[in-house]
Tab-separated table of C-alpha atoms in Angstrom:
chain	number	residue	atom	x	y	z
N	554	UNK	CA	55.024	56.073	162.747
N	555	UNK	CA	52.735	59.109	161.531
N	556	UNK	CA	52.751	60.447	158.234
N	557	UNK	CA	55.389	63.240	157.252
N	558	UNK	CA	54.074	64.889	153.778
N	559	UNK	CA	56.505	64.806	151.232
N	560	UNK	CA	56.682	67.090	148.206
N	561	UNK	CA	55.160	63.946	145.930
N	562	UNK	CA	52.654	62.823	147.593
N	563	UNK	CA	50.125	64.981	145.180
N	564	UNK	CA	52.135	63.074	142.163
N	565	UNK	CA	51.735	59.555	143.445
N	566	UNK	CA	47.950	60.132	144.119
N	567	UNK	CA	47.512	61.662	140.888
N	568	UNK	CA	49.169	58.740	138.919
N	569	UNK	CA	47.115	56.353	140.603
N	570	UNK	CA	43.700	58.508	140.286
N	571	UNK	CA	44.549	58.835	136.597
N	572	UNK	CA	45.315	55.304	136.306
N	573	UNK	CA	41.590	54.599	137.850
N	574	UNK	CA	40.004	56.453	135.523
N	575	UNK	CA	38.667	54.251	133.220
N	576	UNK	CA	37.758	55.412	129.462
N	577	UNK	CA	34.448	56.621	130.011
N	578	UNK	CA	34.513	58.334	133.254
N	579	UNK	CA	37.502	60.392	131.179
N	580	UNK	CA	34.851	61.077	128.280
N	581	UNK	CA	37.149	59.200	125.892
N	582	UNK	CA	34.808	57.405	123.640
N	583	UNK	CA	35.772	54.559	121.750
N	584	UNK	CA	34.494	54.753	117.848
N	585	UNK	CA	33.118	51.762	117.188
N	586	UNK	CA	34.573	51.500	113.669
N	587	UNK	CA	38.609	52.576	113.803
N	588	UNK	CA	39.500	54.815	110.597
N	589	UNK	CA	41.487	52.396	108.305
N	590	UNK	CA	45.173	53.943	108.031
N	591	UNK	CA	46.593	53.913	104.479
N	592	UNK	CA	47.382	51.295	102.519
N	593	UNK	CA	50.754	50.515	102.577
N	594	UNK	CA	52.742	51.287	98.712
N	595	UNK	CA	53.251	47.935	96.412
N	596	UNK	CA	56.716	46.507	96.653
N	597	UNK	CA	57.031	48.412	100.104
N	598	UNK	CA	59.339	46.137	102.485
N	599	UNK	CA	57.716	43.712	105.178
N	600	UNK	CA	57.785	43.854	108.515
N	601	UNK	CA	56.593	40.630	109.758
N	602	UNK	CA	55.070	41.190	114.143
N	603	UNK	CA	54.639	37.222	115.779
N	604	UNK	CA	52.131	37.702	117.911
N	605	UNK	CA	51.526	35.108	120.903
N	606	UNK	CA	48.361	36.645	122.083
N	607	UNK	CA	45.492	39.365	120.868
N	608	UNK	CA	46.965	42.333	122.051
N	609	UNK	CA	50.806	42.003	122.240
N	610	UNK	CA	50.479	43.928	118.536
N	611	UNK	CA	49.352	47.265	120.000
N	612	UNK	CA	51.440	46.836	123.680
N	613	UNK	CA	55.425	45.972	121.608
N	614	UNK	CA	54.135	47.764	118.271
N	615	UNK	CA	56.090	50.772	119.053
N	616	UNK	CA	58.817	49.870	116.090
N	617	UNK	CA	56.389	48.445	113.680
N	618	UNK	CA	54.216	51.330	113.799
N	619	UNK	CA	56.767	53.883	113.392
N	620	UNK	CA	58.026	51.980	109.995
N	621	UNK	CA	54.358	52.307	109.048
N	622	UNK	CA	53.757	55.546	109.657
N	623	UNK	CA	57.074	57.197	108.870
N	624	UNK	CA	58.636	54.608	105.846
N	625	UNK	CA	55.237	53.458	104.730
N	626	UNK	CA	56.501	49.976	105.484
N	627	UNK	CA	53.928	46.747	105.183
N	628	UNK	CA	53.307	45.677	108.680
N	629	UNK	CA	51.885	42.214	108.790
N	630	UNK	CA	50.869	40.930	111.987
N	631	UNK	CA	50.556	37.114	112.791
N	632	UNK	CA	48.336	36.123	115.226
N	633	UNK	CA	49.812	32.903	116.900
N	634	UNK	CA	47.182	31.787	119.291
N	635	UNK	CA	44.064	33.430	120.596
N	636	UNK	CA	44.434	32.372	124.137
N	637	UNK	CA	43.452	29.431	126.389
N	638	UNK	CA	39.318	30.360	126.893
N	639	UNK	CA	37.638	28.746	123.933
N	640	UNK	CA	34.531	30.528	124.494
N	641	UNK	CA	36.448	33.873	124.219
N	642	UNK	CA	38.469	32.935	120.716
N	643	UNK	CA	35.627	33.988	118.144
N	644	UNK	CA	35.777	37.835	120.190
N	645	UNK	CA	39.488	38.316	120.674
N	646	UNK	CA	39.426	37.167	117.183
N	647	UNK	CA	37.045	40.422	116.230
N	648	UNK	CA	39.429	42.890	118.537
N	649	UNK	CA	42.236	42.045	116.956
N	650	UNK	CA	40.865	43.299	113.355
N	651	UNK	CA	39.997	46.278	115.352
N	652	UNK	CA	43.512	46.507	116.778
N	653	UNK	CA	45.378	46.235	113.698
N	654	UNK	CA	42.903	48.942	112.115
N	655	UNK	CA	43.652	51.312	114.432
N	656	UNK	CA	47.837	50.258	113.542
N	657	UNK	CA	47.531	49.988	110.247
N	658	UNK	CA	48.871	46.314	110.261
N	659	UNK	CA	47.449	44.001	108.183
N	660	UNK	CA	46.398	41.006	109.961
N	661	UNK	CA	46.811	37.307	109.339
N	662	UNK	CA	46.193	34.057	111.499
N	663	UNK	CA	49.064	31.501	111.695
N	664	UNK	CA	46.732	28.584	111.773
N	665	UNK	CA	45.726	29.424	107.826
N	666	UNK	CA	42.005	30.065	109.031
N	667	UNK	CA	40.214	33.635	110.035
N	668	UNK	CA	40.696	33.058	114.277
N	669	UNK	CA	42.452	29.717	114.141
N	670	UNK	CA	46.304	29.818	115.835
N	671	UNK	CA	48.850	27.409	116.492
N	672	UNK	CA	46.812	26.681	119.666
N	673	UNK	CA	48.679	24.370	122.331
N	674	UNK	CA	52.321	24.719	121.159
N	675	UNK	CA	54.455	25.464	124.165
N	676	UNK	CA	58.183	25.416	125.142
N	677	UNK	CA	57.928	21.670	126.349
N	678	UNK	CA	57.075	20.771	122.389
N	679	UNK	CA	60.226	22.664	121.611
N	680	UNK	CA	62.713	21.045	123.411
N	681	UNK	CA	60.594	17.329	122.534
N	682	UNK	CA	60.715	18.518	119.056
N	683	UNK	CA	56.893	16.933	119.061
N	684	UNK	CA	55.138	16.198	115.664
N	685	UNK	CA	53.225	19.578	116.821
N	686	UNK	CA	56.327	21.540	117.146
N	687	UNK	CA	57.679	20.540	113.899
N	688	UNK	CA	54.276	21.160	112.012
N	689	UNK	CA	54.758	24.714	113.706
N	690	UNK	CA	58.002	25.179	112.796
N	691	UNK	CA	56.953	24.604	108.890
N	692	UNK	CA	54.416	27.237	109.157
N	693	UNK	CA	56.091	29.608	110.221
N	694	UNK	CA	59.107	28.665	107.879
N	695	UNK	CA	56.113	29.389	105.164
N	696	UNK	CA	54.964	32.162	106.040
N	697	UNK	CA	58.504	33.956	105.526
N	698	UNK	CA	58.660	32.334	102.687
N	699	UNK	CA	55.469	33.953	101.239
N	700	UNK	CA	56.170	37.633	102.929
N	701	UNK	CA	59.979	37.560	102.892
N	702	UNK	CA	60.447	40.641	105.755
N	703	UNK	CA	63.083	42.719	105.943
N	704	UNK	CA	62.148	42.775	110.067
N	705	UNK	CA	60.625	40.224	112.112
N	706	UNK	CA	59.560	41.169	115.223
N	707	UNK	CA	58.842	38.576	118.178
N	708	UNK	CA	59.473	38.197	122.157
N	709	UNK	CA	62.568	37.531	123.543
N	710	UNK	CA	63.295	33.981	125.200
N	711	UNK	CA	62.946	34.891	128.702
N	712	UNK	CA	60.179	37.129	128.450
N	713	UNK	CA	58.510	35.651	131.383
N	714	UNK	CA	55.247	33.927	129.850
N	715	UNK	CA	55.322	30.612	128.260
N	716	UNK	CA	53.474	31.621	124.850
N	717	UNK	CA	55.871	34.316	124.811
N	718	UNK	CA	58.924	31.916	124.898
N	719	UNK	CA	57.327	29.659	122.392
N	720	UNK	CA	56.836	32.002	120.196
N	721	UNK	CA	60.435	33.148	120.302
N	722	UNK	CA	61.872	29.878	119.935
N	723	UNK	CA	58.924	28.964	117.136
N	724	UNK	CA	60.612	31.604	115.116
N	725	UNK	CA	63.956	31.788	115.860
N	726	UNK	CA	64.309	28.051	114.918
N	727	UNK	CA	62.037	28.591	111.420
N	728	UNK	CA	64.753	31.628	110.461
N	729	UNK	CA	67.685	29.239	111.084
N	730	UNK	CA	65.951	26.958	108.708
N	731	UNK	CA	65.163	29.764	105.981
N	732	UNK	CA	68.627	29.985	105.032
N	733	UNK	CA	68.030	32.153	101.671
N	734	UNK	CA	66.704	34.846	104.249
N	735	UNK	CA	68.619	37.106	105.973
N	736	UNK	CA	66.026	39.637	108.140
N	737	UNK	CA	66.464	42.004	110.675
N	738	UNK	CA	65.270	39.743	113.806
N	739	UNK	CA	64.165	42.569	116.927
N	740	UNK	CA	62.979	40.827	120.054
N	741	UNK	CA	60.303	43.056	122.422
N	742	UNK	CA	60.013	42.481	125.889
N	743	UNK	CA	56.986	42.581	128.382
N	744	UNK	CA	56.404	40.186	130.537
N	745	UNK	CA	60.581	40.371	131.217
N	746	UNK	CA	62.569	43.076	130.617
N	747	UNK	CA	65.861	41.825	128.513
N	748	UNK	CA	69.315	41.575	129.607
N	749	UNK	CA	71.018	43.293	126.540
N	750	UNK	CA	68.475	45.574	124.834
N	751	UNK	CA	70.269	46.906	121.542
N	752	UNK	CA	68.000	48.651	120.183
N	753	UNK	CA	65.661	52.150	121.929
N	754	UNK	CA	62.947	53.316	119.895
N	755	UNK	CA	61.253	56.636	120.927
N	756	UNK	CA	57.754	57.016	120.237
N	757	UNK	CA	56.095	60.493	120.887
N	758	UNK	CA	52.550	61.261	122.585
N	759	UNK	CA	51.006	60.556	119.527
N	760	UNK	CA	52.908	57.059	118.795
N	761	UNK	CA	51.797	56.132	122.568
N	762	UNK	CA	48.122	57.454	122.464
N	763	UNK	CA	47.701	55.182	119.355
N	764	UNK	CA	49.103	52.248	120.609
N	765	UNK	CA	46.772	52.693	124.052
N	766	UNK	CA	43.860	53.137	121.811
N	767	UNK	CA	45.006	50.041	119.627
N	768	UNK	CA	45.116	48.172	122.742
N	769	UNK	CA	42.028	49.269	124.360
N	770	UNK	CA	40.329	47.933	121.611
N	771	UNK	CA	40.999	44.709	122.831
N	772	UNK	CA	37.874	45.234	125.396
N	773	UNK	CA	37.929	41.683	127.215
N	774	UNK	CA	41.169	42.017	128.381
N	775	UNK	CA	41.619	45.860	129.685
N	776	UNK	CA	38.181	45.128	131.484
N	777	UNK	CA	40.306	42.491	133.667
N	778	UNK	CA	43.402	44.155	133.949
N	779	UNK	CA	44.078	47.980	132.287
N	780	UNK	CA	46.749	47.473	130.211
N	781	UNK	CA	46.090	50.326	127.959
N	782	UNK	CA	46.080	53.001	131.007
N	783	UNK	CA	49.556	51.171	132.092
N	784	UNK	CA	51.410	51.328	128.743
N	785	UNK	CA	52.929	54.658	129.130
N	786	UNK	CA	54.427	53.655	132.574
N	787	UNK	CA	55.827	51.009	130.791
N	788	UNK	CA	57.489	52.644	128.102
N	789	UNK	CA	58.628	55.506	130.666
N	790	UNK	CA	60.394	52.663	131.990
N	791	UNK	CA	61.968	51.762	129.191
N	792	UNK	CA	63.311	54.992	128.379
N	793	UNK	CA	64.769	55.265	131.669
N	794	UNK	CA	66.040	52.012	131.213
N	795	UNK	CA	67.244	52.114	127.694
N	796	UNK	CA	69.250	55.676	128.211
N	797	UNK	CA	71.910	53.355	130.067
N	798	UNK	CA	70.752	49.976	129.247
N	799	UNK	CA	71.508	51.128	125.132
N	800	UNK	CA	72.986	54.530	125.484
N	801	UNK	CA	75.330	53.236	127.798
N	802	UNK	CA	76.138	53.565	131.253
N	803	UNK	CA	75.963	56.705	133.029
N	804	UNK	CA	74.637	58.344	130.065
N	805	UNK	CA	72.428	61.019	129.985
N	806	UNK	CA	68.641	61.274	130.848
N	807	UNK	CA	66.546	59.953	127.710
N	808	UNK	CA	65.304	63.519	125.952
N	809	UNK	CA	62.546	61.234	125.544
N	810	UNK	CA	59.648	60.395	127.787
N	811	UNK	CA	58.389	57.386	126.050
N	812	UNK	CA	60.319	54.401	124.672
N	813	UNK	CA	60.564	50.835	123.592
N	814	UNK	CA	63.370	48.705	123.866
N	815	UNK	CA	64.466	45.771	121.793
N	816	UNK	CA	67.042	42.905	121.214
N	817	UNK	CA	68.198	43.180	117.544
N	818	UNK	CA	70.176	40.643	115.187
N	819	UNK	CA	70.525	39.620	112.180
N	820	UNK	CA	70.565	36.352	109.839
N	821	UNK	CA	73.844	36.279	107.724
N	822	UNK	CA	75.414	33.600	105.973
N	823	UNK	CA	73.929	30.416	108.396
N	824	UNK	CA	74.623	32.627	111.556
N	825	UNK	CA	73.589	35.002	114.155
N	826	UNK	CA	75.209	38.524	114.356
N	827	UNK	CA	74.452	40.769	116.912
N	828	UNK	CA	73.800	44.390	116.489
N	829	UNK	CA	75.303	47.496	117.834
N	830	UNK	CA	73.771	49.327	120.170
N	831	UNK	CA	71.420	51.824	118.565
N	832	UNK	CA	69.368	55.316	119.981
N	833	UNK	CA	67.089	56.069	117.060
N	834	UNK	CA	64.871	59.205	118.036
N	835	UNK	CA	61.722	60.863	116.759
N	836	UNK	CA	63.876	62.733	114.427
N	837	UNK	CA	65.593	59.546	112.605
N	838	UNK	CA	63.103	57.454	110.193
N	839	UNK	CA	62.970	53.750	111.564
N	840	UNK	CA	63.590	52.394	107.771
N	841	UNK	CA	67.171	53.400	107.619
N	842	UNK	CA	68.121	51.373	110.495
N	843	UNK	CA	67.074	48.406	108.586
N	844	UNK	CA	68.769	48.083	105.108
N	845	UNK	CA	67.752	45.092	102.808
């Protein structure tokens, strides 16, 4: 059947000739040393970003770097493993400071050394409860301990990669056993898009150029696969997706063109309680959603 020209055909191929253009055929140079952002105020409140891989900080950090930049909130991010190449570990390990310079997250590794993780645990450990697992789970029980967040941000349990579902079950278990805590717990998606979002965070060009750089910065992996030219796809997607999915059904258009979506609920009194539903726009600041 021959070719009938529609009206989009000029989109599509621009899309996908933007989306080939890599950084430097664009002229976007990369500085090699990211300005630091500010430091964050003493006694500001925590937001604590699990990690499974280098990376995941800059492509879900939509939320924690709009309580950075807006509230001034601490932003911690813990690095949980540094993926399966061990020849790779000691550079992802060197991106990731970059990364969380660009951010303005601080930057800590959950296996207590500079580019050590909690290498190996998987969902299999979880539901064997393995010496591994448990030695995990007490980390991570620490480390909330020592930061006590107001938000925790990790992946939800079907987001569609195994490290990812570790990770969610690594700390969803260590909050249920943290019972003098009581944090906001917000689950990003990437790998799987979530069933019940609650919570749609919009991010302006700005908020999305930032996170792209952040995640450029992570040169080994956007030199295999361009996740940093994809990202604003993605969170087009999501603010399709989150104008029903969160504003509810047959709502109207997002008045945003970039969002990210998240599950959201909270630790009280030895149980879960879900969230409602929440739209928070550029013109909201993210640190009232999230009282103490």
């Amino acid at each position: 059947m021959p070719h009938t020209p529609t009206p989009f055909d000029a989109w599509a191929t621009a899309y996908r000739r933007l989306l080939e253009t890599s950084i430097e055929q664009a002229g976007l140079a990369l500085p090699a040393q990211p300005s630091p952002a500010p430091t964050a105020s003493p006694g500001a409140p925590v937001c604590l970003v699990f990690s499974p891989h280098p990376d995941d900080e800059a492509l879900v950090g939509g939320l924690a770097l709009r309580l950075r930049q807006e509230s001034g909130w601490r932003v911690v991010n813990v690095a949980l493993t540094f993926g399966s190449r061990l020849e790779r570990r000691a550079e992802r390990w060197t991106e990731l400071q970059a990364s969380c310079q660009v951010l303005g997250f601080d930057l800590m590794c959950a296996g207590e050394a500079p580019g050590m993780g909690l290498e190996g645990v998987r969902t299999a450990d979880a539901a064997a409860n393995t010496v591994l697992w448990q030695l995990a789970v007490r980390r991570i029980e620490a480390l909330l301990d020592e930061y006590k967040p107001r938000v925790v941000i990790c992946p939800h349990r079907l987001d569609g990669h195994t490290a990812h579902i570790a990770t969610a079950l690594l700390v969803e278990q260590a909050l249920e056993s943290s019972p003098a805590l009581s944090p906001h717990l917000l689950q990003s998606e990437y790998w799987n898009t979530q069933l019940e979002p609650r919570l749609m965070v919009a991010l302006s060009d700005a908020d999305v150029g930032r996170l792209m750089l952040a995640t450029a910065m992570h040169a080994g992996e956007v030199s295999r696969q361009p996740y940093h030219l994809r990202l604003p796809a993605w969170l087009m997607d999501s603010a399709r997706r989150g104008a029903e999915r969160v504003g509810g059904e047959g709502g109207t258009t997002s008045a945003t063109a970039y969002a990210a979506l998240y599950g959201w609920r909270r630790r009280l009194r030895g149980a879960w309680v879900e969230m409602l539903p929440r739209v928070c726009p550029r013109s909201q600041a993210m640190g009232e959603l999230f009282p103490g």
